[in-house]
CSV table of C-alpha atoms and ligand atoms in Angstrom, one decimal:
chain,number,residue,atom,x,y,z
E,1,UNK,CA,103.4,39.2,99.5
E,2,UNK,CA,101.3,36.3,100.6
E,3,UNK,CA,103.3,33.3,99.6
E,4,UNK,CA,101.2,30.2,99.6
E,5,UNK,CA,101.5,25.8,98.8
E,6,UNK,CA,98.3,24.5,97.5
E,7,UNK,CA,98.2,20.9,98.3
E,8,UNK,CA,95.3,19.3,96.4
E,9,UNK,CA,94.8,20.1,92.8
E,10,UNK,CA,91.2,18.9,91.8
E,11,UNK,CA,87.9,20.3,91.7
E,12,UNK,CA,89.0,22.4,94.8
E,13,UNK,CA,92.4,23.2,94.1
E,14,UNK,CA,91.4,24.2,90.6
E,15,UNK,CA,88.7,26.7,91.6
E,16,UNK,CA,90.7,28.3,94.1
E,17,UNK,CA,93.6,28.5,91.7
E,18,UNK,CA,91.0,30.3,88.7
E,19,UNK,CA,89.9,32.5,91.3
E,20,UNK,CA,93.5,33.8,92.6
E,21,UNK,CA,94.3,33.5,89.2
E,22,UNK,CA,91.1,35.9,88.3
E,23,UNK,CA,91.7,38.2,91.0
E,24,UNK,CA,95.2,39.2,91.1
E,25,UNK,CA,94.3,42.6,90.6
E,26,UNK,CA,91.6,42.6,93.0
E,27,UNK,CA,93.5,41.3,96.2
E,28,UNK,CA,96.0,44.2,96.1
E,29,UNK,CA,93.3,46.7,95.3
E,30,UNK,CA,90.5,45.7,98.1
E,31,UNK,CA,93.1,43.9,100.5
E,32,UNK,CA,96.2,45.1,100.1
E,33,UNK,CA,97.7,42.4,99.5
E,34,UNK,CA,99.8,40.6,96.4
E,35,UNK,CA,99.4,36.6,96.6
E,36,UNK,CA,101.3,34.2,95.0
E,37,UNK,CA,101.7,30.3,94.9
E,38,UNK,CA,104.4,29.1,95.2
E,39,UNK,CA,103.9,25.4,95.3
E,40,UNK,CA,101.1,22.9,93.6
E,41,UNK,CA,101.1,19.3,94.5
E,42,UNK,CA,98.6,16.3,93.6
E,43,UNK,CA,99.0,12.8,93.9
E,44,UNK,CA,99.7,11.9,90.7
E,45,UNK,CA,102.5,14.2,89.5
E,46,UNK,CA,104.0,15.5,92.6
E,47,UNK,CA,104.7,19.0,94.2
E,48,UNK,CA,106.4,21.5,92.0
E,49,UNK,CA,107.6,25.0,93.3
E,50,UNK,CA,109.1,28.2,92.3
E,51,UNK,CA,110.3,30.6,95.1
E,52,UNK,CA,109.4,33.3,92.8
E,53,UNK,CA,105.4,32.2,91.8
E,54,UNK,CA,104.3,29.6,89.9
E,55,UNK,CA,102.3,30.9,86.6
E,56,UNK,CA,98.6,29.8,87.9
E,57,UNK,CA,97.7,30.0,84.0
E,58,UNK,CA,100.4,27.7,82.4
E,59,UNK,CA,99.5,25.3,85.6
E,60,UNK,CA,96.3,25.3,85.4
E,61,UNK,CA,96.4,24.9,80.8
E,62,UNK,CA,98.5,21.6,81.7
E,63,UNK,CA,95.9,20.2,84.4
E,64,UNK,CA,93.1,20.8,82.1
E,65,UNK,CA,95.1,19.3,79.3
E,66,UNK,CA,96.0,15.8,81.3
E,67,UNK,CA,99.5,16.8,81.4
E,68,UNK,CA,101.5,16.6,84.3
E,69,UNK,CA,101.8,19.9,86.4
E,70,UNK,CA,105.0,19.7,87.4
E,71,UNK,CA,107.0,20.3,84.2
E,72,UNK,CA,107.1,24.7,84.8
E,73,UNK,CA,110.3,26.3,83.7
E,74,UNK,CA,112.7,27.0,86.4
E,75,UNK,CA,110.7,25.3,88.9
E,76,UNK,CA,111.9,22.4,91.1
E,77,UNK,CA,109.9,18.7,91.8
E,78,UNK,CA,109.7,16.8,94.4
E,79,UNK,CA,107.9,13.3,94.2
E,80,UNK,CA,105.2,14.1,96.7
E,81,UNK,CA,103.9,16.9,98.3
E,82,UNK,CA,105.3,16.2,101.2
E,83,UNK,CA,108.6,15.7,100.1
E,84,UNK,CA,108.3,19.7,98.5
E,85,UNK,CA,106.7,21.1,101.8
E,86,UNK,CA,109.3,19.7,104.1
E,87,UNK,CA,112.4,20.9,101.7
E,88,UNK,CA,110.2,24.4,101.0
E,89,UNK,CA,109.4,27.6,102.2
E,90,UNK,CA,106.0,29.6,102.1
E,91,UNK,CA,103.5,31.9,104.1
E,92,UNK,CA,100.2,29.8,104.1
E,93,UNK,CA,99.1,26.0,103.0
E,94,UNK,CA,96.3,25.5,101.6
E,95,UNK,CA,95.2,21.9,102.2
E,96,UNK,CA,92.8,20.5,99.6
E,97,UNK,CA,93.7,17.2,99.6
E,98,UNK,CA,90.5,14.2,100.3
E,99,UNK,CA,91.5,12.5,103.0
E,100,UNK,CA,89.1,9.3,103.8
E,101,UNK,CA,87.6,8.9,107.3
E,102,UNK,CA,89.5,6.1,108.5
E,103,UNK,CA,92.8,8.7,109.4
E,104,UNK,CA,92.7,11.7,107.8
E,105,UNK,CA,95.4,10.8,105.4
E,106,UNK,CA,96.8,12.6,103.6
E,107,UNK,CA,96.0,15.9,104.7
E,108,UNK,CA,96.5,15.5,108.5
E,109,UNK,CA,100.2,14.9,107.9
E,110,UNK,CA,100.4,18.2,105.5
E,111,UNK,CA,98.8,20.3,108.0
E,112,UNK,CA,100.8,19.3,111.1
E,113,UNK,CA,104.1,20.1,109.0
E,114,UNK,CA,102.9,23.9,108.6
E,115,UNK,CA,101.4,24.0,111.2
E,116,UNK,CA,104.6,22.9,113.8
E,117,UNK,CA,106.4,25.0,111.4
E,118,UNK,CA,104.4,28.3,112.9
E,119,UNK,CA,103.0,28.1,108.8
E,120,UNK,CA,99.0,28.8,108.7
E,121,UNK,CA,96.4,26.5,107.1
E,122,UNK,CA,93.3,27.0,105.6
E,123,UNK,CA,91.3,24.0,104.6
E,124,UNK,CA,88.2,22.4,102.9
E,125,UNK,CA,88.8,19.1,103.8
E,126,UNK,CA,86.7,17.4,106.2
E,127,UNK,CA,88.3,14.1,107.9
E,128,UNK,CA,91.5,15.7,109.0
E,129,UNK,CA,89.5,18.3,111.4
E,130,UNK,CA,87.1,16.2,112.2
E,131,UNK,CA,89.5,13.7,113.9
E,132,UNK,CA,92.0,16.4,114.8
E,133,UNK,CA,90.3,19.8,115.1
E,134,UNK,CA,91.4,20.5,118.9
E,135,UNK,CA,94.9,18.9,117.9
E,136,UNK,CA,95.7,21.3,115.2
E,137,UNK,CA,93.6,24.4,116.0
E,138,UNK,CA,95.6,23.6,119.7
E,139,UNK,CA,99.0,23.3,117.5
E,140,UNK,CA,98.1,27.1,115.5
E,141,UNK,CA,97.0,28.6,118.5
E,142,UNK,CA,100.6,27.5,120.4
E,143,UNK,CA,102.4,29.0,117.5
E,144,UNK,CA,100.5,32.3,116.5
E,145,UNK,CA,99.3,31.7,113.5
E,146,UNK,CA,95.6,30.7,112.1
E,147,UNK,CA,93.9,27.3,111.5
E,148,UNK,CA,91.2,27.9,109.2
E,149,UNK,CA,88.4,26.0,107.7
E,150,UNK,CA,85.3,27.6,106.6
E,151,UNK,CA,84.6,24.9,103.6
E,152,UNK,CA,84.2,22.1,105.7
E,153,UNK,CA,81.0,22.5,107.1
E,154,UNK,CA,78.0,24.6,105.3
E,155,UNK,CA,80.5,25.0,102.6
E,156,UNK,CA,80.5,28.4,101.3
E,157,UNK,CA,77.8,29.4,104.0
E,158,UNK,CA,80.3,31.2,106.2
E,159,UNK,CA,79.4,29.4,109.7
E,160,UNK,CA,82.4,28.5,111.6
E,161,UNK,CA,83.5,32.3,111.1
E,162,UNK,CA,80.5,33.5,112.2
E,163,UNK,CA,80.2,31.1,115.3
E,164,UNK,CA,83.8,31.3,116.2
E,165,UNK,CA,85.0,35.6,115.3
E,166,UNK,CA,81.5,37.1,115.0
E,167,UNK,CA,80.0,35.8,118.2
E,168,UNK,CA,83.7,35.7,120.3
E,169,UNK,CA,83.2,35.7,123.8
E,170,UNK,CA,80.1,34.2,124.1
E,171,UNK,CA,79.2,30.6,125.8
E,172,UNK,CA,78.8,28.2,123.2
E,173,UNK,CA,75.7,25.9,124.3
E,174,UNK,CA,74.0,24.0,122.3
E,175,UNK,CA,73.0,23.9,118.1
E,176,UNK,CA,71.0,21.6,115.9
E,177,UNK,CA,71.3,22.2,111.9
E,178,UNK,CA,71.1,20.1,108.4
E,179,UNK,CA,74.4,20.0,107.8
E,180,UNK,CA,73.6,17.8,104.1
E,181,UNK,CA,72.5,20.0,101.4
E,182,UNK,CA,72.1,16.6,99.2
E,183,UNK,CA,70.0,15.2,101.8
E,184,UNK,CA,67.6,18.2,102.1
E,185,UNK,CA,67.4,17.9,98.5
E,186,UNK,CA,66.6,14.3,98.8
E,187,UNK,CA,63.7,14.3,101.8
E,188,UNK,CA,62.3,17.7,100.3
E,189,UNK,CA,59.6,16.1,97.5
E,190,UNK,CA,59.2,13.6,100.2
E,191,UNK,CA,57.1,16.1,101.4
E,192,UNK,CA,54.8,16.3,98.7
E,193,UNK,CA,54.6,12.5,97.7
E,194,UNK,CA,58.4,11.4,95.8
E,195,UNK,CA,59.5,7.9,96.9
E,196,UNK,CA,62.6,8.1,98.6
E,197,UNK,CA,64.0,6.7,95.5
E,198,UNK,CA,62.8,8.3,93.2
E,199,UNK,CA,64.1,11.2,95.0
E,200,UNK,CA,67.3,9.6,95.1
E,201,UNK,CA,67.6,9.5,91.8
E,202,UNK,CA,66.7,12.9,91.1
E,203,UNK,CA,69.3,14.1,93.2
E,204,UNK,CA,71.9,12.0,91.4
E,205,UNK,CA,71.0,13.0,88.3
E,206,UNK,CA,71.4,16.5,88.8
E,207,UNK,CA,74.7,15.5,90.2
E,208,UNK,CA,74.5,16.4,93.7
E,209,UNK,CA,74.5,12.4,94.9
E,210,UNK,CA,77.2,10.2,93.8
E,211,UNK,CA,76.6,7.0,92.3
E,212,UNK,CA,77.1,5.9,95.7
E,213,UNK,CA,75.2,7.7,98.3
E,214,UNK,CA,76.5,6.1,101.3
E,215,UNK,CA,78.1,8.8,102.5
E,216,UNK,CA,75.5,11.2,102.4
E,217,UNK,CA,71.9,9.7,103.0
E,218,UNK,CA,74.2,7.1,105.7
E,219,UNK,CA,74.9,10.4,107.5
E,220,UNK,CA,78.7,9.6,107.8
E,221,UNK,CA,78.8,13.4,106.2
E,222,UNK,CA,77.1,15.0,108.5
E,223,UNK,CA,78.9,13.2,111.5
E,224,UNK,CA,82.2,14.8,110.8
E,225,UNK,CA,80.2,18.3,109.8
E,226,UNK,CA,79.1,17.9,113.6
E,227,UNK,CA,82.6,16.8,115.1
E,228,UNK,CA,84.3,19.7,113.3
E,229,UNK,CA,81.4,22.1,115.4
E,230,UNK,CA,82.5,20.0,118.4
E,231,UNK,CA,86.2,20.8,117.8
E,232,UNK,CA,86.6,24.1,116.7
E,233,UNK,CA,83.1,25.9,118.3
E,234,UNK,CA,83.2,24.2,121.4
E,235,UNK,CA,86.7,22.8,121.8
E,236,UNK,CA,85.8,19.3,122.4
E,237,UNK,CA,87.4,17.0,120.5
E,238,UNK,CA,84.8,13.6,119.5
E,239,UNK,CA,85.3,10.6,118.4
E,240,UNK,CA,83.6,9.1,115.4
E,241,UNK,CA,82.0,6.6,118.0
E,242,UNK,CA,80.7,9.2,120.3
E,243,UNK,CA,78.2,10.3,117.3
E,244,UNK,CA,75.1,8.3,117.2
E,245,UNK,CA,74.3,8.1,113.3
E,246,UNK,CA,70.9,7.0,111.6
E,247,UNK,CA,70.3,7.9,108.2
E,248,UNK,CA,68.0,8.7,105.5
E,249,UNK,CA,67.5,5.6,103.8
E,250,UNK,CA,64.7,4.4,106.0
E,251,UNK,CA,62.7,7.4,105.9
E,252,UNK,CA,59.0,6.1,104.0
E,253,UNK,CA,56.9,8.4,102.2
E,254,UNK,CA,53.9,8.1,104.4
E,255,UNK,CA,56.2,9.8,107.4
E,256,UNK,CA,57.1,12.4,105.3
E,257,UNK,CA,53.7,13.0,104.2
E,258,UNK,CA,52.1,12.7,107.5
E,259,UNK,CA,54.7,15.2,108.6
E,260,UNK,CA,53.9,17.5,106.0
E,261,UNK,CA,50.1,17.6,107.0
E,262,UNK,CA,50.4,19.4,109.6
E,263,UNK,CA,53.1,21.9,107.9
E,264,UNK,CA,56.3,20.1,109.8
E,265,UNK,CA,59.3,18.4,107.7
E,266,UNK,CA,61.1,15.3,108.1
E,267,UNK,CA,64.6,16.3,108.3
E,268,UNK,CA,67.9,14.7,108.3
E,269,UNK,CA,68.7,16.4,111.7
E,270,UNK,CA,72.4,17.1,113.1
E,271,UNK,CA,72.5,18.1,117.0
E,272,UNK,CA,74.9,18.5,119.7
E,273,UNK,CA,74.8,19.7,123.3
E,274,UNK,CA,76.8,19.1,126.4
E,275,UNK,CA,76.0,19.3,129.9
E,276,UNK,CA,78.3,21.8,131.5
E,277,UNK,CA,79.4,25.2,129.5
E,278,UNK,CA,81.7,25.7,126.7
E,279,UNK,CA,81.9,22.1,125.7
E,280,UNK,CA,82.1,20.5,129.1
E,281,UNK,CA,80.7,17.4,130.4
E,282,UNK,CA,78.4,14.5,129.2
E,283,UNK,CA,78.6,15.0,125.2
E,284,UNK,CA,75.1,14.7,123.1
E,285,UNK,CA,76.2,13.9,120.0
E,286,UNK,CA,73.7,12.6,116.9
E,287,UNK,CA,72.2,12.7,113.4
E,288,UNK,CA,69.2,11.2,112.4
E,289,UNK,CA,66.3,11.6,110.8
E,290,UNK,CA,63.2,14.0,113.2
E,291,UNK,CA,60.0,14.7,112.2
E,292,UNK,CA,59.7,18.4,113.2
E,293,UNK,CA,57.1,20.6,113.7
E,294,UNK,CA,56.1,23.8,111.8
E,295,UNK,CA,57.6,26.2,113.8
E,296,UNK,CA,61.0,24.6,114.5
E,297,UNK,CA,63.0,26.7,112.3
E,298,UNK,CA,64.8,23.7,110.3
E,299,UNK,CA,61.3,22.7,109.0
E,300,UNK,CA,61.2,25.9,106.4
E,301,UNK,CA,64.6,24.5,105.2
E,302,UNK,CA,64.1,23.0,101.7
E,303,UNK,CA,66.5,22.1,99.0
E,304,UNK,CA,70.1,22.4,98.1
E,305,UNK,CA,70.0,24.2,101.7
E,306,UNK,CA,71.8,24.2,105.0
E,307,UNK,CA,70.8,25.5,107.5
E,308,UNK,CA,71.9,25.6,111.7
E,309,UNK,CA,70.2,26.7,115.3
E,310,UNK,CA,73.1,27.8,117.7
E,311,UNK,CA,72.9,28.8,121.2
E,312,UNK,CA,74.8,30.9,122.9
E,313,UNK,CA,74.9,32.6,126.3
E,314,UNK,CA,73.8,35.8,126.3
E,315,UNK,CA,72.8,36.4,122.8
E,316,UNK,CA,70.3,33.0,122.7
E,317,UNK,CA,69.4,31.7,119.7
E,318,UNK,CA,71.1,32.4,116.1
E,319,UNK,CA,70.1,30.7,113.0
E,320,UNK,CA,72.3,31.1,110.1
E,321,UNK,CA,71.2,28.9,106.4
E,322,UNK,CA,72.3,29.3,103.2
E,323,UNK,CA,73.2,26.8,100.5
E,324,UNK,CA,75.7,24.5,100.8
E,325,UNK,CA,76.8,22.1,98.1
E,326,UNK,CA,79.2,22.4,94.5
E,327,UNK,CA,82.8,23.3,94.1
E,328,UNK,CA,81.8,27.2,94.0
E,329,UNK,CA,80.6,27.3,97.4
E,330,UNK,CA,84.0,25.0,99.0
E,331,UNK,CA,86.5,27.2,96.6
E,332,UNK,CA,84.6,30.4,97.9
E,333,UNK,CA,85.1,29.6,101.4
E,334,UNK,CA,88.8,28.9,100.9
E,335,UNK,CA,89.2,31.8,99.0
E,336,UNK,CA,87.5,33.8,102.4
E,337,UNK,CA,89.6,32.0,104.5
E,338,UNK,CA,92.7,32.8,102.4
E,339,UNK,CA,91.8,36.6,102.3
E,340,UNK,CA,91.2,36.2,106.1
E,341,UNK,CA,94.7,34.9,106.8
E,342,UNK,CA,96.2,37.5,104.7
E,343,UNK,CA,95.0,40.4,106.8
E,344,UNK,CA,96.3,39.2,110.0
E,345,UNK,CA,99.8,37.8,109.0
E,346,UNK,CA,101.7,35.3,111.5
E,347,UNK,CA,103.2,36.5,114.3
E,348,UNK,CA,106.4,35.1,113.1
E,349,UNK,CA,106.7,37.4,109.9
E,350,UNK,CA,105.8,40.4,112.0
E,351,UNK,CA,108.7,39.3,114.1
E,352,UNK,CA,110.9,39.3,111.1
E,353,UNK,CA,109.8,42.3,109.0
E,354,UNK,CA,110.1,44.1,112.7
E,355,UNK,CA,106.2,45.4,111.7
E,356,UNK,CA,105.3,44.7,115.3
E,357,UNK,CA,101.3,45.1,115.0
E,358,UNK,CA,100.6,47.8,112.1
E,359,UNK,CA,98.5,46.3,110.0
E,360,UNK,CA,100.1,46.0,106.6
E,361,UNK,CA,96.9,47.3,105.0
E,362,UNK,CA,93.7,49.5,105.5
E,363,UNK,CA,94.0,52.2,107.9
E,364,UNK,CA,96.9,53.6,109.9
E,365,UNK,CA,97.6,55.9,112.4
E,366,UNK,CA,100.6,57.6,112.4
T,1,NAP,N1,83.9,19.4,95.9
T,1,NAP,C1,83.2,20.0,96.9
T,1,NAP,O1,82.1,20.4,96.6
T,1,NAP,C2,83.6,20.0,98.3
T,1,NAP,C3,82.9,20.7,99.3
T,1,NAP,C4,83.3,20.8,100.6
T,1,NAP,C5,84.5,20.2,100.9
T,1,NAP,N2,85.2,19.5,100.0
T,1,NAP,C6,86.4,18.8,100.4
T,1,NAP,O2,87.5,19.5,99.8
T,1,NAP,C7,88.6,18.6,99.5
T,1,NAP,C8,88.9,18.6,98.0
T,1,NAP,O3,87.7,18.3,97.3
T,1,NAP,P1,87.7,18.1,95.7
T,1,NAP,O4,86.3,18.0,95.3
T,1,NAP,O5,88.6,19.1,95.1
T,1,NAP,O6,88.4,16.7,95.6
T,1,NAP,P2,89.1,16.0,94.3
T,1,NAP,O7,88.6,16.6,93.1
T,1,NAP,O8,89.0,14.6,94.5
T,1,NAP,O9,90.7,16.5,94.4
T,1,NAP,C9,91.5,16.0,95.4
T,1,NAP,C10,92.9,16.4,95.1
T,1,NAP,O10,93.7,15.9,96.1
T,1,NAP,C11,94.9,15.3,95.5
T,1,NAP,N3,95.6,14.4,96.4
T,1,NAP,C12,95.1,13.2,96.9
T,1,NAP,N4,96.1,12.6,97.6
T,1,NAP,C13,97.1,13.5,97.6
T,1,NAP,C14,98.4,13.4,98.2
T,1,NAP,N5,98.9,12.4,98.9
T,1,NAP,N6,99.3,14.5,98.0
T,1,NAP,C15,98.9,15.5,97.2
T,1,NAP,N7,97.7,15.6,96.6
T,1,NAP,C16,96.8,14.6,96.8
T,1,NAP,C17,94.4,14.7,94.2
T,1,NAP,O11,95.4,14.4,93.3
T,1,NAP,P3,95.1,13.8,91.8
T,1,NAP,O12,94.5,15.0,91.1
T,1,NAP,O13,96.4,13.5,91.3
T,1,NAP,O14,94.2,12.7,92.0
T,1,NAP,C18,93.4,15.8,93.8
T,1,NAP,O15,94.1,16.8,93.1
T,1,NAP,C19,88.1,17.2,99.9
T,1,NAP,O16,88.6,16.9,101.2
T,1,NAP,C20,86.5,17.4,100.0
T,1,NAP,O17,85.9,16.5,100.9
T,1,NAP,C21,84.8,19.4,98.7
């Protein structure tokens, strides 16, 4: 049993909750493994748990309704989450808080309490990681247990996986991607002639911008997308200041056009490299907008896309796309990462159960 605290009940919390909800069957059958959740929290009603599994349905009937989640029967409430995660007890949090990029608030708080508490994390939510990757994938490391977060950059594309288990034990050295699936959408008809507002306006009536862009098309997005690579690929923690950052909103149509003539993109352009190995040395650090030539794999990228280049020693280069914006794709990724940390459980539970390293699932050899 996979007990789990899911902090963050919104468009997030609410997909991941439908899905566990939807799949309770499924998790046994394929992974082996029965999940429950124990504790919700949100910011306006609280954290309620029940030691025994909250009823995801009855929870999730009250949230849609406007009613508080917190009134379950037999379960207890604390006033913020917290509160309930200090004074509770569970197997896995699940942080899907927003936390704003001045500190990382709330979430950074929620994650350090699992985490010092040898309790795993998995997490779509950005700032937190950004700031504090090498701090908290340090503080899971230290204790045994895993610091996951898949949804925060490409969404449900699965990148940080791919960069960090599927390519172990190579030299991270370099990558460049478009880390912005609303910008690509954005400078794509740029290509062919759309004003930059015009495209703008597209976007945000399809309801991949918000009202207010700025944090998109100013690139402050794809700045903590690219200190989250830094962190938790190469294990170099950045500052906010150490990204140079140029947007999209300068970007004329004639550049775009003149780009597109000769079968190259302008794209919204994330990149990072360092001079020694495995994050070491003088940091290059910066997103901004690159006219790029026909053959530089980002140019093909159009639409609700992203897409990254990676270099590593001895495999060279890697490019990995695939699209990255809606609730779906950031619930989807959570829901890997929470399947992921199910099939390894903490070091600490194997301790206690006396399991010592047979797997509690798939194959074993007697
Ligand atoms: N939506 C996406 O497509 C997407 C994609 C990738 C990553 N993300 C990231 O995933 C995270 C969640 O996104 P979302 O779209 O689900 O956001 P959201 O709809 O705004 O939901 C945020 C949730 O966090 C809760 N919350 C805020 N402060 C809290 C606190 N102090 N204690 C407990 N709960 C608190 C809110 O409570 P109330 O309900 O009471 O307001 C709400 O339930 C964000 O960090 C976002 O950047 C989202």
């Amino acid at each position: 049993m996979l007990r789990i605290w899911l902090v963050g009940f919104g468009t997030v919390g609410r997909w991941v909750a439908e899905a566990l909800y939807a799949q309770t069957d499924q998790l046994v059958s394929r992974y082996g493994r029965e999940v429950t959740v124990v504790g919700i929290g949100n910011a306006r009603d609280g954290f309620v748990y029940h030691p025994d599994g909250l009823d995801l349905g009855s929870v999730l009937a009250a949230a849609a309704g406007g009613r508080p989640i917190t009134g379950q029967p037999g379960a207890r409430v604390w006033p913020t989450a917290i509160e309930g995660l200090r004074a509770t007890e569970a197997d896995l949090l699940v942080e899907v808080t927003g936390s704003p990029p001045a500190d990382g608030e709330p979430g950074l708080t929620h994650m350090r309490e699992a985490l010092r508490r040898g309790i795993p994390v998995v997490t779509s939510n950005k700032w937190p990681v950004a700031l504090h990757g090498v701090e908290l994938a340090g503080l899971a490391r230290s204790r045994g247990v895993a610091f996951r977060a898949e949804s925060t950059v490409m969404s449900g594309t699965p990148v940080l996986s791919t960069l960090t288990e599927g390519l172990a034990g190579t030299v991270p050295v370099a990558l460049r991607g478009l880390l912005n699936a609303t910008v690509n959408q954005i400078l794509s008809p740029m290509a062919e002639g759309t004003s930059y507002q015009d495209a703008l306006a597209a976007a945000q009536r399809a309801g991949l911008a918000e009202r207010d862009p700025a944090a998109d098309v100013d690139g402050h997005d794809s700045v903590a997308k690219l200190m989250i690579l830094s962190a938790l690929v190469f294990g170099r923690q950045l500052r906010r200041d150490q990204v140079a950052r140029q947007g999209i909103t300068g970007v004329t149509g004639r550049q775009a056009r003149d780009a597109a003539a000769t079968g190259g993109r302008v794209r919204h352009v994330a990149a990072l490299a360092f001079a020694g190995p495995d994050g070491a040395g003088t940091v290059t650090a910066r997103v901004r907008p690159e006219a790029l030539p026909a053959d530089d794999p980002l140019a093909r990228i159009d639409g609700v896309t992203n897409a990254l280049v990676f270099e590593a020693s001895p495999v060279g280069q890697i490019v990995i796309a695939g699209p990255g914006a809606g609730p779906q794709l950031a619930g989807q990724g959570v829901l890997a990462d929470i399947i992921a940390t199910a099939r390894y459980p903490a070091r600490k539970s194997l301790a206690k159960n006396g399991a010592g390293n047979r797997p509690l699932f798939g194959v074993t050899r007697s």
